[in-house]
Coordinates of C-alpha atoms and ligand atoms in Angstrom, one line a residue:
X1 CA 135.1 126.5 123.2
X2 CA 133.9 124.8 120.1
X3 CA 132.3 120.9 120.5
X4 CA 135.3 118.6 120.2
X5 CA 135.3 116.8 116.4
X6 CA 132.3 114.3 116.3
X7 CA 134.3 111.5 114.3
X8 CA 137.1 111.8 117.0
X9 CA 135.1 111.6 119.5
X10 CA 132.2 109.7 119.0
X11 CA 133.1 107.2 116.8
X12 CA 136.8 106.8 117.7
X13 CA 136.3 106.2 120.8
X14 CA 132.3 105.3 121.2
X15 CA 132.9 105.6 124.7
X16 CA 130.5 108.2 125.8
X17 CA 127.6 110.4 124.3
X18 CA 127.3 114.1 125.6
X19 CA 123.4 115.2 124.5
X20 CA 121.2 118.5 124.8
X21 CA 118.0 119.1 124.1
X22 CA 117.0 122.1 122.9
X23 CA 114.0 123.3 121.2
X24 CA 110.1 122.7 121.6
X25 CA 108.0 122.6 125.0
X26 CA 109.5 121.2 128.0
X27 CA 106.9 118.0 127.5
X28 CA 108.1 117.1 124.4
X29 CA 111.9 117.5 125.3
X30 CA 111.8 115.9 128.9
X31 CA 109.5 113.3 127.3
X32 CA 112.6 112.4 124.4
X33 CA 115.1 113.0 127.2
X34 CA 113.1 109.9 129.5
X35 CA 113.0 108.0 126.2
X36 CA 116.6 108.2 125.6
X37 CA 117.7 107.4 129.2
X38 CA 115.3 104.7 128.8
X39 CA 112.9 106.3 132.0
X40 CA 109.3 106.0 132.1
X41 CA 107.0 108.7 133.8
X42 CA 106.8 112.5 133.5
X43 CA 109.8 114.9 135.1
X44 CA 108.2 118.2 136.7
X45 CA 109.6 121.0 135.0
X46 CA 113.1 121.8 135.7
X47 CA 114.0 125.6 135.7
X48 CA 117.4 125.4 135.2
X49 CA 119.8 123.0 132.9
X50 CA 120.2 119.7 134.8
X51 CA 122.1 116.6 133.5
X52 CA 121.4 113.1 133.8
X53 CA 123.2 110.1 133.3
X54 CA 122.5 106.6 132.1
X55 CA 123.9 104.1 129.8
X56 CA 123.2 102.6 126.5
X57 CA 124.5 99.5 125.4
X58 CA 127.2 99.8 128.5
X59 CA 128.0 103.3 127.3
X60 CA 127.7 105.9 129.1
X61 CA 125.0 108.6 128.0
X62 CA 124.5 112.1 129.2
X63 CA 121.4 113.9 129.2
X64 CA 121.4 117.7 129.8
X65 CA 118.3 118.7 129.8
X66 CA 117.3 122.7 129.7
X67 CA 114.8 124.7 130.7
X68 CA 112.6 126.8 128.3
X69 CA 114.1 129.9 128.3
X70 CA 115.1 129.5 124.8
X71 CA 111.9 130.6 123.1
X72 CA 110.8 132.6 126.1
X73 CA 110.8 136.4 125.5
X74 CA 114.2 137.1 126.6
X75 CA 116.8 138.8 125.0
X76 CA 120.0 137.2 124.1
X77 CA 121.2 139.1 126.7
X78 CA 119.7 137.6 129.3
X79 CA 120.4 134.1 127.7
X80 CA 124.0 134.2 128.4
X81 CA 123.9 132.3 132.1
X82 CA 121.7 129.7 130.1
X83 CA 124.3 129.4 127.4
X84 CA 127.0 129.5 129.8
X85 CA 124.9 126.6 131.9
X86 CA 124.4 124.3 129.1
X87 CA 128.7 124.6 128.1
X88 CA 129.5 123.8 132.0
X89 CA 127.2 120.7 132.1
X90 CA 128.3 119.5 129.0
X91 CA 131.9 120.0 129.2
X92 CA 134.4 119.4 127.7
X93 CA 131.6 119.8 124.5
X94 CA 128.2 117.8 123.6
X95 CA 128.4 115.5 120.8
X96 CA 124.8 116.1 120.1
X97 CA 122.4 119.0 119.9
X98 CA 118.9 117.1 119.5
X99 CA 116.8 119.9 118.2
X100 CA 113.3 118.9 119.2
X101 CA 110.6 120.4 116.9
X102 CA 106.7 120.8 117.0
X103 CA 106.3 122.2 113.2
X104 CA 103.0 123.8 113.8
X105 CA 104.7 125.6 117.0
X106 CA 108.0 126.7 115.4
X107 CA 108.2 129.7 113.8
X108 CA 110.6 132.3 111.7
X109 CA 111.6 134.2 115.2
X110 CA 112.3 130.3 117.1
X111 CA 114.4 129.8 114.2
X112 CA 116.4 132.7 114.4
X113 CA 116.5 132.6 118.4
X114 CA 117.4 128.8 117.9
X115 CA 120.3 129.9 115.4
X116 CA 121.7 132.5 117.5
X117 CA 122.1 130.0 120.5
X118 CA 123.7 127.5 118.8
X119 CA 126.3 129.8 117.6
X120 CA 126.7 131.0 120.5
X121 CA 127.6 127.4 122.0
X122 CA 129.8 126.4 119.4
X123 CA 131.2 127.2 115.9
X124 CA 130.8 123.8 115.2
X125 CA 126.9 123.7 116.8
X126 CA 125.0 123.0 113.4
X127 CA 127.8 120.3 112.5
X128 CA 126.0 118.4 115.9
X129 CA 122.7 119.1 115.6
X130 CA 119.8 116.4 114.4
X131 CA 116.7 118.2 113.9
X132 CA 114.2 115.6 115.7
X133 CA 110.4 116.7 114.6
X134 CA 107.1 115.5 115.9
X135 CA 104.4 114.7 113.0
X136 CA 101.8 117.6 113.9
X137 CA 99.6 116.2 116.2
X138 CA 96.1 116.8 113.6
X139 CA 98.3 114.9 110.9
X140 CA 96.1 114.9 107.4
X141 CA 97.4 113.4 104.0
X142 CA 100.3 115.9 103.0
X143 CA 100.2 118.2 106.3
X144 CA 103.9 116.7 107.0
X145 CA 105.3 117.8 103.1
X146 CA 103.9 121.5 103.6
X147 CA 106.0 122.1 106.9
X148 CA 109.0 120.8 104.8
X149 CA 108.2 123.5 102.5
X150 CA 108.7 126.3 105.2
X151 CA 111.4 128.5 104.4
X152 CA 112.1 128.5 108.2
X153 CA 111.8 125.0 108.8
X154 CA 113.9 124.0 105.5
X155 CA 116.8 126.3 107.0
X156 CA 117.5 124.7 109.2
X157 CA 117.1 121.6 108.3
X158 CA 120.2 122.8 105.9
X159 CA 122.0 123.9 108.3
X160 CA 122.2 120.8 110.3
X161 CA 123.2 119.3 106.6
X162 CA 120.2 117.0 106.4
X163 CA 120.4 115.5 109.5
X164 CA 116.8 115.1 110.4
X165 CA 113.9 112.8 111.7
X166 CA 110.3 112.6 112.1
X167 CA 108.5 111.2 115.4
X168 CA 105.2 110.5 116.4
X169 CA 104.1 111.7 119.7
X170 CA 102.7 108.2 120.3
X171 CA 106.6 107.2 120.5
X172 CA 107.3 108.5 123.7
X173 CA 104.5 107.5 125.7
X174 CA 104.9 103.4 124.8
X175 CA 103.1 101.3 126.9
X176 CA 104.4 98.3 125.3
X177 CA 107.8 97.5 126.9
X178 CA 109.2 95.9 123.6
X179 CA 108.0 98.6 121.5
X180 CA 109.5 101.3 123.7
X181 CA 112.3 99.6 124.1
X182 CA 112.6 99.3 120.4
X183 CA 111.8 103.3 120.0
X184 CA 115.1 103.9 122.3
X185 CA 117.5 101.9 120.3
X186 CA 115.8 103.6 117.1
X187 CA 116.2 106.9 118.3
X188 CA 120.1 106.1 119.6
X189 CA 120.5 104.4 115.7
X190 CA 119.2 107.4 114.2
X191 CA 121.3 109.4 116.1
X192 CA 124.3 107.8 115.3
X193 CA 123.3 106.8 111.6
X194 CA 122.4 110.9 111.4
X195 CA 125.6 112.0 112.1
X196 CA 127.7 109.8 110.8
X197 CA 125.8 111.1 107.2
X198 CA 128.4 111.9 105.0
X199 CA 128.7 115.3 103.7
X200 CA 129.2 116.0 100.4
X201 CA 128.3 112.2 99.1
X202 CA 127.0 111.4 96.2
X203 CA 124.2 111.1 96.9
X204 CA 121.9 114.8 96.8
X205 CA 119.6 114.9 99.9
X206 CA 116.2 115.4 99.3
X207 CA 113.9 117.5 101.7
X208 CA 110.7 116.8 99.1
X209 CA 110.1 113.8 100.0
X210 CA 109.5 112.6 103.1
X211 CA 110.4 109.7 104.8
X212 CA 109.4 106.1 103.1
X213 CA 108.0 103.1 105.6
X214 CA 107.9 99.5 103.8
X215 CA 106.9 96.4 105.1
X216 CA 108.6 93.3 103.2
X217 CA 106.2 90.1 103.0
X218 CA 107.3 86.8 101.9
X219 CA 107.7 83.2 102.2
X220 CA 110.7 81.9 104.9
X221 CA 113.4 82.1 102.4
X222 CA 112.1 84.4 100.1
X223 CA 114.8 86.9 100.8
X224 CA 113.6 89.2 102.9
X225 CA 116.6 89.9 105.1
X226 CA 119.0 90.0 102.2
X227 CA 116.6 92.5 100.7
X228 CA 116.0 94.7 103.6
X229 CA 120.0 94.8 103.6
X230 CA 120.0 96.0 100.1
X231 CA 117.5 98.5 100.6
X232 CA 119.1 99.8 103.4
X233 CA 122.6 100.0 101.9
X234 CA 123.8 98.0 105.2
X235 CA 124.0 94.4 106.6
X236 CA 121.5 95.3 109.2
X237 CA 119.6 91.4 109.2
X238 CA 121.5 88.6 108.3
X239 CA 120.3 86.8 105.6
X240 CA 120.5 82.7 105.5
X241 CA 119.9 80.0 103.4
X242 CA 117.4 77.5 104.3
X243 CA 116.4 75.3 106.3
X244 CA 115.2 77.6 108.9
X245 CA 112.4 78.5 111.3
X246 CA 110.8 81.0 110.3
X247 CA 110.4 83.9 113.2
X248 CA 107.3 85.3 114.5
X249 CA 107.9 88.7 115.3
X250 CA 108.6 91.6 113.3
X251 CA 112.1 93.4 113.5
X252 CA 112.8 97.0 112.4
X253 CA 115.4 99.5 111.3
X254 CA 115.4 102.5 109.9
X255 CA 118.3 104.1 107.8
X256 CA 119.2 107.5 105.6
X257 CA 118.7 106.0 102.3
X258 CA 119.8 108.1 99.4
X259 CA 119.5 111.2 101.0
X260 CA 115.7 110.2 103.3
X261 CA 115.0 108.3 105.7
X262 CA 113.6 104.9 105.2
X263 CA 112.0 102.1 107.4
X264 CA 111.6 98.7 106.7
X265 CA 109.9 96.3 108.7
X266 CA 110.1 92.4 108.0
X267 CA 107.0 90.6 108.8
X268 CA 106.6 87.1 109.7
X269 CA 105.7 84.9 107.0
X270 CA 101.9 85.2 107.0
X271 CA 100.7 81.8 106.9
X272 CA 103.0 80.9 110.0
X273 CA 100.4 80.1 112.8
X274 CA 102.2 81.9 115.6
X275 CA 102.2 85.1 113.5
X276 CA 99.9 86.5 116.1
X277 CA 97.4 89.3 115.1
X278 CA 98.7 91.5 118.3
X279 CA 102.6 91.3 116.5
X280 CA 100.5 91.8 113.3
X281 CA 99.0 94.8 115.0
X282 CA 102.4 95.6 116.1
X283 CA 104.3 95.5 112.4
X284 CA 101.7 98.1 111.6
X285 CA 102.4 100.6 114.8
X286 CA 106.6 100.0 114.0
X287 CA 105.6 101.1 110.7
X288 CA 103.4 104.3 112.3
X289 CA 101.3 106.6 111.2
X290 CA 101.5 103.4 107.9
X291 CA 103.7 102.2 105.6
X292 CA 103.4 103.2 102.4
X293 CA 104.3 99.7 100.5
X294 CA 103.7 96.2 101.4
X295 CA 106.5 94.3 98.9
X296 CA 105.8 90.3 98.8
X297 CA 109.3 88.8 98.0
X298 CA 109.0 86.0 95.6
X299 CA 112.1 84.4 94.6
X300 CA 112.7 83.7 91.2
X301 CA 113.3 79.7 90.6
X302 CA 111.2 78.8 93.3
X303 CA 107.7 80.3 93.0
X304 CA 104.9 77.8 92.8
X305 CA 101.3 77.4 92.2
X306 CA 100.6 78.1 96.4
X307 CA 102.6 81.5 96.7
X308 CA 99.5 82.7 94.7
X309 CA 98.0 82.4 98.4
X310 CA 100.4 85.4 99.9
X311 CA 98.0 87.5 97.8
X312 CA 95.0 86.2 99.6
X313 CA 96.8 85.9 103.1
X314 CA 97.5 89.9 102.5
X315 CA 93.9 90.5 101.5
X316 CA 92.7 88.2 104.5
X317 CA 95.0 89.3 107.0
X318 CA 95.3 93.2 106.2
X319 CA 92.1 93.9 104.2
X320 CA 90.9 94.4 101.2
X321 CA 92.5 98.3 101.1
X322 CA 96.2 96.9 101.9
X323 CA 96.1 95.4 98.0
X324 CA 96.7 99.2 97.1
X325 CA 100.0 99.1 98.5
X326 CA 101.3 96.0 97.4
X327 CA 104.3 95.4 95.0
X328 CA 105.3 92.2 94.1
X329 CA 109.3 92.3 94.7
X330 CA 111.0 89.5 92.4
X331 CA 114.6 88.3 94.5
X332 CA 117.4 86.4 92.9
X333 CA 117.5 88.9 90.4
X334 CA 121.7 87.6 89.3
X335 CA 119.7 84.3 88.5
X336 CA 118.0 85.9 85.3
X337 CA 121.9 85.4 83.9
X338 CA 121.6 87.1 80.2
X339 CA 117.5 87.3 80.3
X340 CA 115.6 90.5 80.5
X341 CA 113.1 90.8 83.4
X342 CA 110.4 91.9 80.4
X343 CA 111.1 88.5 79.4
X344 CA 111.4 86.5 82.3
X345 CA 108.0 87.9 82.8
X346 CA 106.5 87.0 79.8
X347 CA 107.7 83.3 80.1
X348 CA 105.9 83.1 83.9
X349 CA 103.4 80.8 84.8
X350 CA 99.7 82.2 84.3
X351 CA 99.2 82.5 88.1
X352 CA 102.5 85.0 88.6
X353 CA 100.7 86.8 85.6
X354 CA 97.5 86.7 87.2
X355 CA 99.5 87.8 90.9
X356 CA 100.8 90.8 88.8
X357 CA 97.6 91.5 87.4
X358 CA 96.2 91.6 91.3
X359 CA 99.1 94.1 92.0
X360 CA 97.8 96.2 89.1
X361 CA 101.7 95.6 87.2
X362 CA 103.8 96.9 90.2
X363 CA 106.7 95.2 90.3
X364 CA 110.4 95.5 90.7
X365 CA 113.4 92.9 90.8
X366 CA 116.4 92.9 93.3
X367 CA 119.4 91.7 93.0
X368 CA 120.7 91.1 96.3
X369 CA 124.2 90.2 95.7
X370 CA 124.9 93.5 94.2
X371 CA 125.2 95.1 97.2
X372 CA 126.9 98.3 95.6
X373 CA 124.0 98.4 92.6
X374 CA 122.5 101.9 94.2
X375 CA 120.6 102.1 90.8
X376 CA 118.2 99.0 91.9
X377 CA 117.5 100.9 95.4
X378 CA 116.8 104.5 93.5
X379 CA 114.5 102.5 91.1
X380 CA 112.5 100.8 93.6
X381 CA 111.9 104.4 95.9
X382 CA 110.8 105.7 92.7
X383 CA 108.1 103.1 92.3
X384 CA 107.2 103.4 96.1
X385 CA 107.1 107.1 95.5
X386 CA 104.8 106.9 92.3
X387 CA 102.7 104.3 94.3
X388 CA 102.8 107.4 97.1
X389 CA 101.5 109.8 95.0
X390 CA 98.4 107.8 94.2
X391 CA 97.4 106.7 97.3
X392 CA 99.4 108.5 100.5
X393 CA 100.0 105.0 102.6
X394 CA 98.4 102.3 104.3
X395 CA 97.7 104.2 108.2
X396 CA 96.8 102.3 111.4
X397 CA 93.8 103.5 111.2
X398 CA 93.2 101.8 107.8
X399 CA 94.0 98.4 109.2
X400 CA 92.0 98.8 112.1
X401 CA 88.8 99.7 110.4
X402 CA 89.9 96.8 107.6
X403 CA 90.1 95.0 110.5
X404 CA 87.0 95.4 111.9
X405 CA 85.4 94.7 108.3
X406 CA 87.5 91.9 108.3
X407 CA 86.5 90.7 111.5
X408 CA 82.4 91.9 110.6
X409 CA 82.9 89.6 107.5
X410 CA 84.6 86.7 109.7
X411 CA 81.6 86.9 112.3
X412 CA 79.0 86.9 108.7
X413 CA 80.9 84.1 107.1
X414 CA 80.1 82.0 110.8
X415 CA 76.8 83.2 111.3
X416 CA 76.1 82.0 108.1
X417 CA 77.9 78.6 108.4
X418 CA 75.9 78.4 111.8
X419 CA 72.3 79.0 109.7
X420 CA 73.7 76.2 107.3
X421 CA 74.7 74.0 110.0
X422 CA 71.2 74.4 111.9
X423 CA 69.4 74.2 108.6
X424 CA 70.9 71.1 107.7
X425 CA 71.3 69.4 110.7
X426 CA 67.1 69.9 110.8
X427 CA 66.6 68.7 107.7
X428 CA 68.3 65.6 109.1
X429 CA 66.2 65.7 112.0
X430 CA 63.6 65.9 110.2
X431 CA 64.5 63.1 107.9
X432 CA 65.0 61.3 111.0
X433 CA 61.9 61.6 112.2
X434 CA 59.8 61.1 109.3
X435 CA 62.0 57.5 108.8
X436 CA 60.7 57.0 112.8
X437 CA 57.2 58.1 111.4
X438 CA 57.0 55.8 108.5
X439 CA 58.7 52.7 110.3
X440 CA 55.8 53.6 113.5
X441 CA 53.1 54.3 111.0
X442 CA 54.6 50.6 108.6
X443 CA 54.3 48.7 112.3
X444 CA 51.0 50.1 112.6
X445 CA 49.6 49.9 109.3
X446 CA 50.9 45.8 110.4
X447 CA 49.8 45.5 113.7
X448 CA 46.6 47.2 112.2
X449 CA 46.1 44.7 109.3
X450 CA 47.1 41.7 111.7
X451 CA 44.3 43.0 114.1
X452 CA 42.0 43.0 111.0
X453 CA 43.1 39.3 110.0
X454 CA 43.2 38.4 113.7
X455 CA 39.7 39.5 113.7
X456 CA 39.2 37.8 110.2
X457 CA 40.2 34.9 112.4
X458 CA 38.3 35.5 115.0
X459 CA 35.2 35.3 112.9
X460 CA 36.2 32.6 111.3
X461 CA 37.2 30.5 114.6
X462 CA 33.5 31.8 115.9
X463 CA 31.9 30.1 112.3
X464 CA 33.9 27.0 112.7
X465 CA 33.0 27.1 116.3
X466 CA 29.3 27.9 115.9
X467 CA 29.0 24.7 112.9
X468 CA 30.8 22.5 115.6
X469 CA 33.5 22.1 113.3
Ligands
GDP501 N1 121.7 84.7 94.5 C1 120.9 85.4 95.3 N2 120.6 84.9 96.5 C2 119.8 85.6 97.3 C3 119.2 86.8 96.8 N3 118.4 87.3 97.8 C4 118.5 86.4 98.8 N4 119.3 85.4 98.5 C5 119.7 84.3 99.4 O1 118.6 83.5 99.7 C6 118.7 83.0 101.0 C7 117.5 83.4 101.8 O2 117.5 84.8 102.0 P1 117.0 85.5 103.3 O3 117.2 87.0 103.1 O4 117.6 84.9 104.5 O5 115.4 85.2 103.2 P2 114.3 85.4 104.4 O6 114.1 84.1 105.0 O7 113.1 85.8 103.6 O8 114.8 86.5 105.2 C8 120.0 83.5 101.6 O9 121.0 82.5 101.4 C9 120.3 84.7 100.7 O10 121.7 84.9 100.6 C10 119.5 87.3 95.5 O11 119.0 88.3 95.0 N5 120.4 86.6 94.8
MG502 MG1 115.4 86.5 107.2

């Protein structure tokens, strides 16, 4: 029997979602499995297909989890009772094949074995497949674009028609409720968003470039949900005009732009107090293994003198290293009317001259309320992709070691105010005391010359008194 239609079934009704995992070691696919059904903990290892059921969002969600014969050494043959398992348990057809992947593990003959069984489950397998991969766990600059290279991995990422995702193993094992919790409705998006991907769109996927994280920085106001929008061809935030308060924690999504996927984060405004630096910390792990850009919004028609400080809040809140990946985003783009950015440029204040100079010229302009302007969108990736290519992304491990100089700096910086502070607070000490010197040595120096007249007097009183005066 071939897996029922996904838009008929899926979307239509949105009733129920039918999952199996297949692929990779039974860690990796129990572990996505618990994340999914929103479990914590480790399930022993099952050794036949078992199903599980949950719900999402008050939908029901099954889970059929399946043992690793798969890759084991037996012969399709012997595979049938495992084939025949998985189409019992997920009757009347699964809606999903999640292919879970472990480059560095996967090989030519996986492939083919993983081909063969999907097949064999349904004519329609590869139409319901979403290859999920893990980032290799010894992850260096580039490691992730040379397994999109492999012939074998490439296949099949074709065959399932581009729908695929990368994961970090740090994902599933989430200590931080809100974070894990946010990982689960990212994986169930990305699901969804993955196969709902239009075939045959416009728009050509692209396997040669990998996924793009971006961080948007601005100012309350300064259009950052209207621009994540238009980056990610969706109303995912709503924007709003002011007044508002400005929020403190970060919020995520992640979409198929233009063929790959793309995450953007929306930080807090920096210079709002309750901006914490643990959801600071946690912008950065959303945006995991880094993002590659940090765009600062600034909205054209209302950028003053102070926005100039966005530039230092970035350098004094991320580091020095962060300035790499920062591109100053210009929003309200419609409000040039007939006037060409070059110009609009040209005709800036000297300090948004000297805050392009800091960005080393990268800069783009949005126009948000043109949402169907895909050219805007292509242009920007490009210029986060050229930014790429120079420097690979900002990584967690970047910010903590900026971090740490920052915080070595910080702890300089007071150590040295403290040396002023004791310096000067001597000196007036010591000004005090000399004043309390003087006045004791001035009292003295009278007491002294009064002794000497008194004595004066003295001798004079004993002359008078000897000449019986
Ligand atoms: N005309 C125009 N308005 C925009 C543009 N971008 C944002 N806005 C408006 O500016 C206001 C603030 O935007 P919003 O995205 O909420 O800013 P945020 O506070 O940084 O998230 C909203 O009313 C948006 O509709 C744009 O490119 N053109
Ligand atoms: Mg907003």
């Amino acid at each position: 029997a071939s897996a029922p239609g996904l838009k008929s079934n899926l979307l239509k009704s949105q009733r129920s979602l039918r999952l199996v995992l297949l692929g990779s070691s039974w860690s990796l696919r129990s572990s996505v499995g618990n994340l999914l059904l929103g479990k914590s903990g480790s399930i022993k290892f099952l050794p036949q297909c078992v199903k599980v059921r949950e719900t999402f969002q008050n939908k029901p969600v099954t889970v059929i989890y399946t043992p690793d014969q798969l890759f084991s050494t037996t012969s399709q043959q012997e595979l049938q009772p495992f084939i025949r398992d998985i189409k019992d348990l997920s009757a009347p057809g699964p809606h999903v094949f999640l292919l879970v992947l472990q480059p560095e593990d996967f090989t030519e003959q996986h492939k083919s074995r993983l081909q063969s069984v999907l097949e064999s489950l349904s004519e329609q397998a590869f139409q319901h497949s979403l290859v999920l991969m893990f980032r290799p766990q010894a992850e260096t600059p580039g490691s992730m674009e040379k397994y999109m290279r492999q012939t074998h991995i490439r296949d099949m990422i074709i065959r399932c028609r581009y729908r695929y995702m990368w994961m970090h193993h740090s994902d599933l094992y989430q200590h931080d409720l809100d974070l894990k919790v946010f990982k689960r409705k990212e994986l169930f998006s990305r699901i969804y968003s993955g196969l709902t991907l239009a075939f045959g769109t416009k728009e050509k996927p692209s396997l040669n470039l990998m996924e793009l994280r971006i961080a948007l920085i601005g100012k309350s106001g300064s259009g950052k949900s209207a621009s994540a929008n238009t980056i990610l061809g969706e109303r995912c935030f709503q924007p709003k005009a002011a007044p508002k308060r400005a929020k403190a924690r970060c919020e995520a999504v992640c979409r198929t732009v233009q063929g790959r996927q793309v995450m953007v984060v929306i930080t807090p405004p920096l210079f709002n107090r309750s901006f914490s630096e643990e959801e600071l910390s946690k912008c950065i792990s959303l945006l995991a293994p880094g993002p590659h850009a940090f765009l600062l919004l600034l909205p054209i028609g209302n950028i003053h003198n102070e926005d100039r400080r966005s530039l230092q809040l970035i350098r004094e809140r991320l580091g020095e290293k962060a300035m790499q990946f920062v591109m100053i985003v210009f929003t309200r783009g419609d409000e040039l009317e007939n006037q060409s950015f070059q110009n609009y440029i040209e005709e800036c204040d000297d300090f948004v001259k000297e805050m392009l100079k800091e960005s080393r010229g990268r800069c783009h302009i949005l126009n948000n309320k043109d949402e169907s302007n895909c050219t805007q969108v292509a242009e920007l990736l490009r210029k986060i992709d050229k930014m790429v290519q120079t420097n690979c992304g900002f990584t967690k491990e970047m910010f903590e070691s900026e971090r740490k100089e920052i915080q070595r700096e910080m702890d300089v910086k007071a150590l040295k105010n403290q040396l002023t502070e004791n310096s000067r607070r001597f000196e007036q000490e010591k000004a005090q005391r000399d004043r309390h010197t003087s006045n004791v040595s001035g009292s003295v120096n009278f007491i002294c010359s009064v002794l000497f007249h008194c004595k004066d007097l003295h001798i004079y009183l004993f002359i008078f008194n000897w000449f019986g005066l």
